[in-house]
Amino acid sequence: NATILRVNETKGLADPPGFLKIDGEWIEYSRRSFDEIQVRNRGARGSKKAAHVKGAPVRYGETFVTEVYIPAYRNAVVK
């Protein structure tokens, strides 16, 4: 239920608001300093809140969206 996560450093972490992942849990954050992250929402992106051991790796990255064109058609019925 932590609202503040203490980490070694936040260098490279995207400006808030943002998301990070610890084990299988996504966490949304609203603020960061050199070694602290303010939690906005635990269990984000459909994940479940979970306990984490001290020293668990914190993963983060950029979100991207891609669009893929899929050609589709349907045959007309002629009467």
Short mmCIF file of C-alpha atoms in Angstrom, two decimals:
data_model
loop_
_atom_site.label_atom_id
_atom_site.label_comp_id
_atom_site.label_asym_id
_atom_site.label_seq_id
_atom_site.Cartn_x
_atom_site.Cartn_y
_atom_site.Cartn_z
CA ASN A 1 0.00 0.00 0.00
CA ALA A 2 3.01 2.28 -0.34
CA THR A 3 2.38 5.74 -1.76
CA ILE A 4 6.10 6.52 -2.04
CA LEU A 5 8.58 4.14 -3.69
CA ARG A 6 12.22 4.62 -2.80
CA VAL A 7 14.62 3.70 -5.58
CA ASN A 8 18.36 4.09 -6.22
CA GLU A 9 17.69 6.81 -8.80
CA THR A 10 15.05 7.90 -11.29
CA LYS A 11 17.44 8.88 -14.08
CA GLY A 12 15.84 8.08 -17.45
CA LEU A 13 12.34 7.77 -16.02
CA ALA A 14 9.75 9.66 -18.12
CA ASP A 15 8.25 12.86 -16.76
CA PRO A 16 5.02 12.24 -14.84
CA PRO A 17 2.43 11.09 -15.27
CA GLY A 18 3.93 7.77 -16.25
CA PHE A 19 4.01 4.04 -15.64
CA LEU A 20 6.58 1.60 -14.33
CA LYS A 21 6.53 -2.12 -13.74
CA ILE A 22 7.74 -4.09 -10.74
CA ASP A 23 7.47 -7.86 -11.16
CA GLY A 24 4.03 -8.26 -12.81
CA GLU A 25 2.46 -5.10 -11.38
CA TRP A 26 2.06 -1.85 -13.32
CA ILE A 27 2.24 1.27 -11.18
CA GLU A 28 1.15 4.74 -12.33
CA TYR A 29 3.17 7.58 -10.80
CA SER A 30 2.45 11.29 -10.48
CA ARG A 31 5.75 12.73 -9.25
CA ARG A 32 9.40 11.80 -9.05
CA SER A 33 12.50 13.14 -7.38
CA PHE A 34 16.08 11.87 -7.44
CA ASP A 35 15.31 8.71 -5.44
CA GLU A 36 11.54 8.70 -4.81
CA ILE A 37 8.44 8.03 -6.88
CA GLN A 38 4.97 9.22 -5.83
CA VAL A 39 2.45 6.45 -6.55
CA ARG A 40 -0.85 7.51 -8.13
CA ASN A 41 -2.34 4.09 -8.87
CA ARG A 42 -1.27 0.56 -7.94
CA GLY A 43 -2.38 -2.35 -10.11
CA ALA A 44 -2.69 -0.18 -13.22
CA ARG A 45 -3.23 -1.46 -16.77
CA GLY A 46 -5.24 -4.45 -15.55
CA SER A 47 -2.47 -5.83 -13.33
CA LYS A 48 -2.92 -6.86 -9.68
CA LYS A 49 -1.47 -5.12 -6.63
CA ALA A 50 1.31 -7.23 -5.17
CA ALA A 51 4.00 -7.15 -2.52
CA HIS A 52 7.56 -6.71 -3.81
CA VAL A 53 10.85 -7.62 -2.19
CA LYS A 54 13.42 -4.96 -1.48
CA GLY A 55 15.75 -4.70 -4.47
CA ALA A 56 13.18 -5.87 -7.03
CA PRO A 57 14.00 -4.46 -10.50
CA VAL A 58 11.93 -1.48 -11.65
CA ARG A 59 11.22 -1.50 -15.37
CA TYR A 60 10.08 1.43 -17.44
CA GLY A 61 9.95 2.55 -21.03
CA GLU A 62 8.09 4.60 -23.56
CA THR A 63 4.57 3.80 -24.68
CA PHE A 64 4.06 3.61 -28.43
CA VAL A 65 1.12 3.04 -30.71
CA THR A 66 1.24 1.57 -34.16
CA GLU A 67 -1.51 1.28 -36.74
CA VAL A 68 -1.62 -1.61 -39.15
CA TYR A 69 -3.67 -1.46 -42.35
CA ILE A 70 -5.50 -4.72 -42.92
CA PRO A 71 -7.13 -4.94 -46.35
CA ALA A 72 -10.65 -6.27 -46.05
CA TYR A 73 -13.53 -6.74 -48.42
CA ARG A 74 -16.79 -8.58 -48.71
CA ASN A 75 -18.42 -10.11 -51.71
CA ALA A 76 -21.62 -8.49 -52.91
CA VAL A 77 -24.62 -10.75 -53.20
CA VAL A 78 -26.25 -10.41 -56.64
CA LYS A 79 -29.90 -11.41 -56.94
#
